[in-house]
Short mmCIF file of C-alpha atoms in Angstrom, two decimals:
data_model
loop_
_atom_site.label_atom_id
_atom_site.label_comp_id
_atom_site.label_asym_id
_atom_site.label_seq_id
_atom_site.Cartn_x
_atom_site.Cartn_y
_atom_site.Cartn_z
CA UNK P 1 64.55 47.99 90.08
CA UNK P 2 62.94 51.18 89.10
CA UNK P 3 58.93 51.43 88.86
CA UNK P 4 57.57 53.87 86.29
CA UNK P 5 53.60 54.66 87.48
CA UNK P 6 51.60 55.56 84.48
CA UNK P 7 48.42 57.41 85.58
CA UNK P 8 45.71 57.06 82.70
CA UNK P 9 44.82 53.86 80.54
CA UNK P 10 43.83 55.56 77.27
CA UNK P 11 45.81 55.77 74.14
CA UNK P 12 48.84 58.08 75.90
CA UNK P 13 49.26 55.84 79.02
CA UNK P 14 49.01 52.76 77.21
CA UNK P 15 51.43 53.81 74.14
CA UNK P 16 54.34 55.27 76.80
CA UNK P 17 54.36 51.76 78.39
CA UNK P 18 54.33 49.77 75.22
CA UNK P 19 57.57 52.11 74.28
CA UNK P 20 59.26 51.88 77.58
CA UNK P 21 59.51 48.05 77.46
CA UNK P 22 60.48 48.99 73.41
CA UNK P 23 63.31 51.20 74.74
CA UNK P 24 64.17 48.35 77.41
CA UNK P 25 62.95 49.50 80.74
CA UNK P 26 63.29 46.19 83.09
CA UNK P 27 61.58 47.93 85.96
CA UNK P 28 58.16 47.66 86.50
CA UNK P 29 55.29 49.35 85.14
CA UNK P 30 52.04 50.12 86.76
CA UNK P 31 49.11 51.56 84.59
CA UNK P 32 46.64 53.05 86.56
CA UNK P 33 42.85 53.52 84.81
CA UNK P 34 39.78 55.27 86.45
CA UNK P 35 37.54 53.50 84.08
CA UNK P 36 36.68 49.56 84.70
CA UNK P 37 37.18 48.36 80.83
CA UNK P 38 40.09 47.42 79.60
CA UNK P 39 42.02 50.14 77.83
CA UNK P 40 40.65 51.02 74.76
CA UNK P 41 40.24 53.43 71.50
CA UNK P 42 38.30 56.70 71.72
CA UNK P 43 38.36 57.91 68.10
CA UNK P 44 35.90 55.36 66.98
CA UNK P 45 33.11 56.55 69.55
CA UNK P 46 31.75 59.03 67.18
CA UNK P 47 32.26 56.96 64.19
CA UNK P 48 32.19 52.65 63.86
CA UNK P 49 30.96 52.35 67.50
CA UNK P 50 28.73 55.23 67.59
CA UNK P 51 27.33 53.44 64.30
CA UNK P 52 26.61 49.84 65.63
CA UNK P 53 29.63 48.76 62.50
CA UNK P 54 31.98 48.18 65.90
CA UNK P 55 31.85 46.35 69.27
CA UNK P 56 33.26 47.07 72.49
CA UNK P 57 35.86 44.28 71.58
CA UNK P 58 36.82 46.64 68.34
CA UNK P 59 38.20 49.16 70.41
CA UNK P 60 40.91 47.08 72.66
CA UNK P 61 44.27 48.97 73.28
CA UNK P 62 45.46 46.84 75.53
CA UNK P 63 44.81 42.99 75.80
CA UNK P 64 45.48 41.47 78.76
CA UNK P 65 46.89 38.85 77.26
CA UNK P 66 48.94 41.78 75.91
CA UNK P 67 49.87 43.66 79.30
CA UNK P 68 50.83 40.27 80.99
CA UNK P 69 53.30 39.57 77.60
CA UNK P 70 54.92 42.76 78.35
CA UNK P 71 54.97 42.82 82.17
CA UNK P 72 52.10 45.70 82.57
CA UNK P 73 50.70 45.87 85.60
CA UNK P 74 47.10 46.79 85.19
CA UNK P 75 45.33 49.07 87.99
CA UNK P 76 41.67 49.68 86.18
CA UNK P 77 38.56 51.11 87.80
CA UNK P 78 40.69 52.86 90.38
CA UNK P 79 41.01 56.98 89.78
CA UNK P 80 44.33 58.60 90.78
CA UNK P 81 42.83 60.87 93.57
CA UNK P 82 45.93 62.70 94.53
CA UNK P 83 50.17 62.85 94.04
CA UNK P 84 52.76 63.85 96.53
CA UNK P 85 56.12 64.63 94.69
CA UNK P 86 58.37 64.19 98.08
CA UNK P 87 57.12 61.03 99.32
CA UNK P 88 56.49 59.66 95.46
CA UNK P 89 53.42 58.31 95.83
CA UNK P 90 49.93 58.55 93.45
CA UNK P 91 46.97 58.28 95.97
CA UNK P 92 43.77 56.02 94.59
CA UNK P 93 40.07 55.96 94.88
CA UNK P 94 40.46 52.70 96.81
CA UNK P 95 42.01 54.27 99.75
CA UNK P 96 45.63 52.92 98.48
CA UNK P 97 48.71 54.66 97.20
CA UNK P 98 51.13 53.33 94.49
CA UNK P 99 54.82 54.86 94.81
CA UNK P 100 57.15 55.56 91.80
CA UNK P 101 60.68 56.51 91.05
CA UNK P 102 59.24 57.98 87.46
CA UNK P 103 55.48 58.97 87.16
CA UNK P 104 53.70 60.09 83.77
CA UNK P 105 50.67 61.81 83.89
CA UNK P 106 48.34 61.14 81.27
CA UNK P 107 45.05 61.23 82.47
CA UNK P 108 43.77 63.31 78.83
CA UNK P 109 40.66 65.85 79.22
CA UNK P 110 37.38 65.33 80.41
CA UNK P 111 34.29 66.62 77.94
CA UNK P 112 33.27 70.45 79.14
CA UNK P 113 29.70 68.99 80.21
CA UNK P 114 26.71 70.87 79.17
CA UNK P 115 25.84 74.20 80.46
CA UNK P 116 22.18 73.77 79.36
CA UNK P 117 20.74 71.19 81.82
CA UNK P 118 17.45 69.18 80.94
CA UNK P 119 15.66 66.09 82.96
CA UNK P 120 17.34 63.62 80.61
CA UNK P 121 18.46 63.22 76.94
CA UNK P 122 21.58 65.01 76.76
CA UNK P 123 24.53 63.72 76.18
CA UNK P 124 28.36 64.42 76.02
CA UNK P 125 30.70 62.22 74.03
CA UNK P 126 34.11 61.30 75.70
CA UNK P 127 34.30 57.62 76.91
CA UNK P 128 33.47 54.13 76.35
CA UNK P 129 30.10 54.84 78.33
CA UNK P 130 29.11 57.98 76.79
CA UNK P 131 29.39 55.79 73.50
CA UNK P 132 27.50 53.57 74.84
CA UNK P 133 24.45 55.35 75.78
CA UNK P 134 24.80 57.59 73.06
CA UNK P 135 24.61 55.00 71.02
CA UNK P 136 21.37 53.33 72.48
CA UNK P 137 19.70 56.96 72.34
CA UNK P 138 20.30 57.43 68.70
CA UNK P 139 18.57 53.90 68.28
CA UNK P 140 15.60 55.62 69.44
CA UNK P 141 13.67 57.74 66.84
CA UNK P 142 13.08 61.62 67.05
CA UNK P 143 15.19 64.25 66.30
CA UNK P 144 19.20 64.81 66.64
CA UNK P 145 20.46 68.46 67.80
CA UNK P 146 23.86 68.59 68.13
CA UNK P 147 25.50 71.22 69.69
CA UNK P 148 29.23 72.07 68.74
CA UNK P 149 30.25 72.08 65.45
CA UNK P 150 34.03 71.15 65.65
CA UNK P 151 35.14 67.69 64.95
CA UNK P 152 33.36 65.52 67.52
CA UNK P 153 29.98 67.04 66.64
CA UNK P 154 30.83 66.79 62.97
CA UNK P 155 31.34 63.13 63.45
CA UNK P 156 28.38 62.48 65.55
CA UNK P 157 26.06 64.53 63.34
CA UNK P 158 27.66 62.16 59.86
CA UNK P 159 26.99 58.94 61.97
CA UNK P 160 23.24 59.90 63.12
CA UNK P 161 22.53 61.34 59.37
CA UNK P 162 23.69 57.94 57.86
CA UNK P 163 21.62 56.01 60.61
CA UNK P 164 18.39 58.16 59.27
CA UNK P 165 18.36 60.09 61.70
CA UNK P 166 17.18 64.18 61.46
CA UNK P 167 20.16 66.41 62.46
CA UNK P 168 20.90 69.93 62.88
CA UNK P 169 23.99 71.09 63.94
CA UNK P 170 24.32 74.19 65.78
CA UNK P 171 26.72 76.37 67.00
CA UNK P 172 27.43 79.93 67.80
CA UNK P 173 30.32 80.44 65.35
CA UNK P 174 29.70 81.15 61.63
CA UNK P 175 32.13 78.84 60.54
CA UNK P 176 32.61 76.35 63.52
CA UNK P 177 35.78 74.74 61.92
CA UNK P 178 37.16 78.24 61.00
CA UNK P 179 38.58 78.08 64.43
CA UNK P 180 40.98 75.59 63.12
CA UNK P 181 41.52 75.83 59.27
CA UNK P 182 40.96 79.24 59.14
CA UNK P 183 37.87 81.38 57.58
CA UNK P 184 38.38 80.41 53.81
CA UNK P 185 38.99 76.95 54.39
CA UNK P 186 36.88 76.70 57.35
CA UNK P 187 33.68 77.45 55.38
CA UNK P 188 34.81 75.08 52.55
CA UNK P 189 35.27 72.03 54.75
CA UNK P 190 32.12 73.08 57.31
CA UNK P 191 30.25 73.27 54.08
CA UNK P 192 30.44 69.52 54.49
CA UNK P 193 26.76 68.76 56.17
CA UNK P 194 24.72 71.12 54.03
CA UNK P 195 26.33 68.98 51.17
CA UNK P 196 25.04 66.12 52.70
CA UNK P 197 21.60 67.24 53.75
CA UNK P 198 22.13 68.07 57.17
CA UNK P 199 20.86 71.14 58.56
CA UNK P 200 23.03 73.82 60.11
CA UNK P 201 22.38 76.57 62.56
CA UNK P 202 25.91 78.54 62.43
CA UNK P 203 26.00 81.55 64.10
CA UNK P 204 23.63 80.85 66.29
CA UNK P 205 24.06 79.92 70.35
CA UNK P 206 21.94 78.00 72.00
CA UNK P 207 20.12 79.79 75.26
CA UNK P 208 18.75 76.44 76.80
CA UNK P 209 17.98 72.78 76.56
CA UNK P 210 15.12 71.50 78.15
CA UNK P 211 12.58 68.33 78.58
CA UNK P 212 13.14 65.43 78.56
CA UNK P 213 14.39 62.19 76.47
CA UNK P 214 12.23 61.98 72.97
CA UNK P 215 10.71 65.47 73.98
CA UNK P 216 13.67 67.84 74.37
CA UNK P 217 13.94 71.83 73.27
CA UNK P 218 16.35 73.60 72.40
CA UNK P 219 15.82 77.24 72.23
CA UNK P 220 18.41 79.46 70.31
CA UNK P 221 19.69 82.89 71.01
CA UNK P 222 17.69 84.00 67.49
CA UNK P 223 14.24 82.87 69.20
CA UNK P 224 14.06 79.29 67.10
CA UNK P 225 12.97 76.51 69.01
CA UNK P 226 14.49 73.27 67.86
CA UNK P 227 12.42 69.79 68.85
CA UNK P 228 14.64 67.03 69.38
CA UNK P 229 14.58 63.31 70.54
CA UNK P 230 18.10 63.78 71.73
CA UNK P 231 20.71 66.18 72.50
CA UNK P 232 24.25 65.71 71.79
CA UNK P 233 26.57 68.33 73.29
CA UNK P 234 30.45 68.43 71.51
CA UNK P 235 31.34 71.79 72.94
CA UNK P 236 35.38 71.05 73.72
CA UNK P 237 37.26 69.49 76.62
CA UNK P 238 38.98 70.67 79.38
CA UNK P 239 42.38 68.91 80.84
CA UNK P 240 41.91 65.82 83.80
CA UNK P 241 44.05 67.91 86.13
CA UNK P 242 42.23 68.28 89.47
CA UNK P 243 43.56 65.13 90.79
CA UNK P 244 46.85 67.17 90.88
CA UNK P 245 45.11 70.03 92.55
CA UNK P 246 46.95 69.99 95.55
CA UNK P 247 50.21 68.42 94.21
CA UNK P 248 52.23 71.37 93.77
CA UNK P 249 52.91 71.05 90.22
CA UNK P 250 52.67 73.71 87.73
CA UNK P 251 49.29 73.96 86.04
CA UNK P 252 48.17 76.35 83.95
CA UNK P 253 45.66 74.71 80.86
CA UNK P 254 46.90 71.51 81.85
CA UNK P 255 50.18 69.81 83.47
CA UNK P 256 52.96 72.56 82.35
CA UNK P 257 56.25 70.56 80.87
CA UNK P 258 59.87 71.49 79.39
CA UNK P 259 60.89 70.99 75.96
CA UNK P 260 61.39 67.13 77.08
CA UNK P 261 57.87 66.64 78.51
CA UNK P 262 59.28 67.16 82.40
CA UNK P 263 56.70 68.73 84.67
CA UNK P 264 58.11 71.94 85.72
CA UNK P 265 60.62 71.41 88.43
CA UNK P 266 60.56 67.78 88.19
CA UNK P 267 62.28 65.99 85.87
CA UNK P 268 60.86 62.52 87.23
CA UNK P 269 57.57 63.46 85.81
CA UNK P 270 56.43 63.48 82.55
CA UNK P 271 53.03 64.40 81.04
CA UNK P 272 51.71 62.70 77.63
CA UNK P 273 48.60 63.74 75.86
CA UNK P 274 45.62 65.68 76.25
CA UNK P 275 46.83 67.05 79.42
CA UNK P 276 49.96 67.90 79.00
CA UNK P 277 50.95 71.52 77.61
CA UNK P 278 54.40 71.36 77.21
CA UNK P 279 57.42 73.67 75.82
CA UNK P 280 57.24 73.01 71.84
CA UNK P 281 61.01 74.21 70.71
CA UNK P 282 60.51 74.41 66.98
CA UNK P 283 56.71 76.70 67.82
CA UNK P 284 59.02 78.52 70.95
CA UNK P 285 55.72 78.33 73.02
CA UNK P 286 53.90 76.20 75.03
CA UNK P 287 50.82 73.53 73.18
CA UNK P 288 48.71 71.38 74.07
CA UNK P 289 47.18 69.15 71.36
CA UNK P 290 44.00 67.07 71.81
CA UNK P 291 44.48 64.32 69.16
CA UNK P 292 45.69 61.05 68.88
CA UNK P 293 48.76 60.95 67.20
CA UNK P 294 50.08 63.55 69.33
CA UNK P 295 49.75 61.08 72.19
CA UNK P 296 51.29 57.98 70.21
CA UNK P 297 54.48 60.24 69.18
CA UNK P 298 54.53 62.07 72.29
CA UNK P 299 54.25 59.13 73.97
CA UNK P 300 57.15 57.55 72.29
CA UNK P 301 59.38 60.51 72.72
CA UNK P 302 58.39 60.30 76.73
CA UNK P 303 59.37 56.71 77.20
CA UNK P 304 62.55 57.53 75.57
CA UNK P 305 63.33 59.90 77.88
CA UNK P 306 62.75 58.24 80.83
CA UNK P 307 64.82 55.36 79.69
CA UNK P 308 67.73 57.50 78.85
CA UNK P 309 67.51 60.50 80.94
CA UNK P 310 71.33 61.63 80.18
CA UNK P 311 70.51 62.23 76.39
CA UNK P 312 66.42 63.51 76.47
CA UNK P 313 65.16 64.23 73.09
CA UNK P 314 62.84 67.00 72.69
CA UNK P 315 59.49 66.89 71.98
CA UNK P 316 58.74 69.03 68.71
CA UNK P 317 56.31 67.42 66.29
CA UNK P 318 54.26 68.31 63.29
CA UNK P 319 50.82 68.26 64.61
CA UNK P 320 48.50 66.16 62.71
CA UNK P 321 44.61 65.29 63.31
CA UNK P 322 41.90 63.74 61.04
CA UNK P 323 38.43 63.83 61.06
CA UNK P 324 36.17 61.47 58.82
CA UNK P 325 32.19 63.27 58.20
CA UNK P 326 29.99 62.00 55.89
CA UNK P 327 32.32 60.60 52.35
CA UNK P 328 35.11 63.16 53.67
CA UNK P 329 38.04 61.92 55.00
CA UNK P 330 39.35 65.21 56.33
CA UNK P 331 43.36 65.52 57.53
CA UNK P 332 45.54 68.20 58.95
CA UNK P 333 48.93 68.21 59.28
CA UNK P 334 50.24 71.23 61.13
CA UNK P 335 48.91 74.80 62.76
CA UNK P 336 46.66 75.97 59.85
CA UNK P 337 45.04 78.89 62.17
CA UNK P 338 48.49 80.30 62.58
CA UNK P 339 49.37 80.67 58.59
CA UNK P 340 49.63 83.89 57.22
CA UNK P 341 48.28 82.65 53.34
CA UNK P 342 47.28 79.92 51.60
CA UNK P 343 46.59 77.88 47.81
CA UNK P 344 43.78 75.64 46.84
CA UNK P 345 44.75 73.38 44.93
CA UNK P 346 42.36 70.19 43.57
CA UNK P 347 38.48 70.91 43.34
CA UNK P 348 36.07 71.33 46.17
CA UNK P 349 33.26 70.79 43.88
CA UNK P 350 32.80 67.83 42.61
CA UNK P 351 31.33 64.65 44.83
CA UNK P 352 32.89 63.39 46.83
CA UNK P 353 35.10 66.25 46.60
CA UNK P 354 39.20 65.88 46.49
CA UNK P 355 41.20 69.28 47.36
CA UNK P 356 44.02 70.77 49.76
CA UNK P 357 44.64 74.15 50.89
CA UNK P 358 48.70 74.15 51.62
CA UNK P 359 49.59 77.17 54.05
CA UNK P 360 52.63 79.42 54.52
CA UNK P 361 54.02 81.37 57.96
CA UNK P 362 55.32 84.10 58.26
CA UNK P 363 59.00 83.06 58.14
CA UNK P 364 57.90 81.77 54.70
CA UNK P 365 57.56 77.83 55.21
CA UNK P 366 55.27 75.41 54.52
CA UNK P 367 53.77 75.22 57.67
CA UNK P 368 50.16 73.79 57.70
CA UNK P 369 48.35 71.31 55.14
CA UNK P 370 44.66 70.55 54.97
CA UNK P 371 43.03 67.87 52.52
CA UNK P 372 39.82 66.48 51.80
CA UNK P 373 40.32 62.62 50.49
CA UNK P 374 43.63 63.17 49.96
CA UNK P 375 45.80 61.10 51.95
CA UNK P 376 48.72 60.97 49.55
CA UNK P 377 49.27 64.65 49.29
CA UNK P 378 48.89 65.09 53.26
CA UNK P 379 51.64 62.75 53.78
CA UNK P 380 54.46 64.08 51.47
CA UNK P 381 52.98 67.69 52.78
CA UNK P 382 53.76 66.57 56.18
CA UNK P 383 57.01 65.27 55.34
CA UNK P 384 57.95 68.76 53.92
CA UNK P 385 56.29 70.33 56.57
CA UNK P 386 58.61 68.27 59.22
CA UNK P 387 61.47 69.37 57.20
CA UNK P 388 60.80 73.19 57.17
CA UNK P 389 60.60 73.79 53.14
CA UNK P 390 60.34 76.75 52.02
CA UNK P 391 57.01 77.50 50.58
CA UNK P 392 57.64 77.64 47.08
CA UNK P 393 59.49 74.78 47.02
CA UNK P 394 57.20 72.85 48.97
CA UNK P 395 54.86 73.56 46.06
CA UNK P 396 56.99 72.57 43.56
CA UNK P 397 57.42 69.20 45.23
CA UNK P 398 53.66 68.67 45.71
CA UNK P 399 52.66 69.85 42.18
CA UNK P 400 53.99 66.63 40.74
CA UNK P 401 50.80 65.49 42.49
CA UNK P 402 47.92 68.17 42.25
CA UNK P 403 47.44 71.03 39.50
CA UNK P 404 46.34 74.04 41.62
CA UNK P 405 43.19 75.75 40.72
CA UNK P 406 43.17 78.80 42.67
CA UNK P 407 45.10 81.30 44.72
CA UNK P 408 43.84 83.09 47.92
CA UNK X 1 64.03 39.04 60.11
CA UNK X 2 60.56 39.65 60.56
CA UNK X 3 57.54 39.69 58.46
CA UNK X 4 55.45 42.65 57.75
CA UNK X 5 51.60 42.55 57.46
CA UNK X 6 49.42 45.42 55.90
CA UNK X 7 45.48 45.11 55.49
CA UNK X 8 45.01 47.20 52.74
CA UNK X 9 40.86 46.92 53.17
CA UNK X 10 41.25 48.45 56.87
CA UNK X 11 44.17 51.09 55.84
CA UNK X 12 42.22 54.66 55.56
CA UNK X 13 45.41 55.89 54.37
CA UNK X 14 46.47 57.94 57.83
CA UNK X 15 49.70 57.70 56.77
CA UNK X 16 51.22 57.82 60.29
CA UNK X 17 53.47 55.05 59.31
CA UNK X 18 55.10 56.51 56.96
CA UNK X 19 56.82 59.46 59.74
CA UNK X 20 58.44 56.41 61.48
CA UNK X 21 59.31 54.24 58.72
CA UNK X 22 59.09 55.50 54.71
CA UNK X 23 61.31 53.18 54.37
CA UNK X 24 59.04 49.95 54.40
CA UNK X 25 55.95 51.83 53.93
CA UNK X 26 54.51 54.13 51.28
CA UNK X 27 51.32 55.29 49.88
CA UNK X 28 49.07 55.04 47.17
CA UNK X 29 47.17 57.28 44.92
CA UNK X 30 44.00 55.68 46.91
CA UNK X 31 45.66 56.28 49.92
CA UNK X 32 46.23 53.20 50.57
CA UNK X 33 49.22 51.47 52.44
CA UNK X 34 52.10 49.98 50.09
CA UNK X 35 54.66 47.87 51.36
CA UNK X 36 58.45 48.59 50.13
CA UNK X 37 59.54 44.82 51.65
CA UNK X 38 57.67 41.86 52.82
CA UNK X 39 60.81 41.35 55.47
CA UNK X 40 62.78 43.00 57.57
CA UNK X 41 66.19 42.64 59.67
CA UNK X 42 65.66 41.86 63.47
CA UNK X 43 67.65 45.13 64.25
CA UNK X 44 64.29 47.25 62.28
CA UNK X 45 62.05 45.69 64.28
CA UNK X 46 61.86 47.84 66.97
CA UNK X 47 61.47 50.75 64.84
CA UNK X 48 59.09 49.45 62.70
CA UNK X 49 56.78 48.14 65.13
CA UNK X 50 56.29 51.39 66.92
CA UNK X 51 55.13 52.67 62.88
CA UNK X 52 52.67 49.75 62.90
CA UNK X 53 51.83 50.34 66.88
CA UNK X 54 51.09 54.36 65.07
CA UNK X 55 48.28 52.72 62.67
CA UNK X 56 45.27 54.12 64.24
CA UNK X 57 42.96 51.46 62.47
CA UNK X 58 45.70 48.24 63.33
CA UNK X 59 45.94 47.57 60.06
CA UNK X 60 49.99 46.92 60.04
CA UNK X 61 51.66 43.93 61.45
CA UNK X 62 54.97 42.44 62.07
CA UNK X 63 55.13 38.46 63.25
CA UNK X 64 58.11 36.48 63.39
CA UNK X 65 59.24 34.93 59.50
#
């Protein structure tokens, strides 16, 4: 009977063994979690939880009513520590080793902690327990600086706003999002807090963070000095990789994998998620994608391939990520930052605001969609997007449901 | 066959259902989730629950019928 070890107990891990007993895996499965809960959701940290709208029990992934139904073992509060690919074993904190005949990684990315260190009041936001403090802080009055304008701060700085809280976003980058979406676009969708009241400091870095809980400063590079109760710091996240340090697989950005999701040299080890960076065949480069769906479809394709490993399927999807700030449910369905032109099409102006910008490559496709409460153009543009339509067909497809207004 | 839930009050029209299985669901011009049957054969299931299992806000179900 063949074991499959998965090593991580968010969204990836949990998904890959759902799938695995889906695609009829008999052998046993062991999910291994550093973090004491029970496996649960992430996106609604910054958002229902991060509000006080959701409890803990909101969140669940995994019951274990749920794991037992499907024969999952459950390792929790024990953090893989180490891997040796010979012997095919995954070292723990608790001084004991778990061996596997297939092992997938997908131990997701850690939040880059803050550079700018204070006595207290700063906070990342990655995990049940930064949620959870985070939370309790913004119950507290004073101030909200978040630094990091990309989707984590955006989130955080719509929650605090709507809890009454004062907020002022910051970040070094004139358009924050631009990074994704592009300039044009980027300044249209970032224009999001000032529409909503929030102050932004874009453009701006911040030099250091200092004091203490209710009496923090943070000084920017321009010579402001911003009071704040609390500090929230969104400024990325890096791949949970050092466990593998000394493992002898390839890592470069993350755990490098083949067009199948294989670790490099080792196609008994797959990678799913956040960390994994792996060969995408329709892009011909190597990704890595830090958002949800991405680890539910990669971690569909993954169990699939380690049930059948005589017919793997490769892993090529159209990337797709939301974001909901404020009254805007923002969505984005492929790589908008690589387009070479886009249309607007609906109206960014009225409130709430409904419009799309729908992108073309260079090879002439529709490649990338963006929408602001839109959900029913994003999904037949990610259909066509999947598909590989030519642009101006795309567009005639989609204009049975919008009426552009502009060109760029 | 199998029936198929939707919660149309917790549906914030993701639409990751729809890349598995446009056959059984579809949108609205709310963006909200519209179900194309109420049943399915056992032989969908599989399928269909991974689309539901894709529902980032749980708001899809399929229980026995």
């Amino acid at each position: 009977m063949s074991t499959v070890v998965i090593v991580g107990a968010s969204v990836g891990g949990v998904r890959t063994a759902q799938a695995l007993r889906a695609n009829g895996h008999d052998g046993r499965i062991v999910l291994v979690g550093a973090e004491p809960h029970l496996p649960y959701d992430k996106p609604p940290l910054s958002k229902q939880f991060l509000a006080g709208a959701w409890e803990h029990d909101r969140l669940a992934l995994l019951t274990e009513e749920e794991a037992a139904a499907d024969g999952i073992e459950l390792r929790l509060g024990v953090a893989a520590t180490g891997l040796d690919p010979v012997a095919r074993t995954v070292e723990l904190a608790d001084g004991t080793s778990v061996g596997y005949d297939t092992l997938v990684i997908a131990t997701g990315a850690t939040a880059r902690p803050s550079p700018w260190a204070a006595e207290s009041g700063v906070h990342v936001l990655r995990t049940l327990g930064d949620g959870t403090g985070l939370r309790a802080a913004l119950a507290e009055p004073g101030p909200l600086v978040v630094v990091g304008g990309g989707f984590i701060g955006a989130e955080v700085a719509a929650t605090a706003h709507a809890a009454g809280r004062a907020v002022t976003v910051v970040d070094p980058l004139p358009a924050p999002i631009a990074r994704v979406l592009g300039a044009e676009v980027g300044r249209l969708v970032g224009d999001v807090h000032r529409r909503h009241g929030v102050e932004t400091r874009f453009g701006t870095g911040v030099q250091a963070v200092s004091g203490r809980v209710g009496a923090l400063e943070v000084a920017l590079t321009d010579g402001t000095v911003l009071p704040a109760g609390t500090v929230v710091v969104g400024i990325g996240a890096v791949p949970a990789v050092e466990w593998l340090a000394d493992s002898g697989l390839e890592l470069d950005n993350g755990l490098v994998c083949d067009e199948f999701c294989r670790a490099t040299g080792h196609p008994e080890i797959f990678g799913v998620g956040d960390v994994a960076r792996w060969f995408h065949a329709g892009h011909g480069e190597h990704v890595r994608v830090e958002h949800w769906t991405n680890a539910v479809e990669q971690a569909a394709c993954v169990a699939h391939n380690v049930v059948h490993p005589e017919e793997p399927v490769q892993y090529r999807p159209t990337e797709y990520a939301w974001s909901d700030q404020y009254d805007w449910k923002i969505q984005i369905a492929g790589r908008p930052n690589r387009a070479t032109g886009f249309e607007l099409a609906g109206d960014p102006t009225t409130d709430p605001p409904r419009f799309a910008a729908l992108y073309r490559d260079e090879t002439g496709r529709l490649s990338a969609a963006v929408t602001v409460n839109w959900p029913k153009l994003l999904v037949a543009a990610r259909r066509l997007i999947t598909a590989g339509t030519p642009y101006e067909e795309g567009l005639s497809v989609l204009d049975k449901l919008i009426a552009p207004v502009s060109a760029a | 066959m199998a029936k198929l839930t939707a919660d149309t009050d917790l549906c914030q029209g993701y639409g990751n259902c729809l890349t598995t299985a446009d056959d059984v669901y579809d949108i609205d011009d709310d963006g909200k989730v519209v179900l194309l049957t109420e049943t399915i054969p056992e032989a969908d299931r599989a399928r269909v629950e991974a689309a539901a299992r894709s529902c980032p806000v749980k708001a899809l179900g399929v229980v026995d019928g």
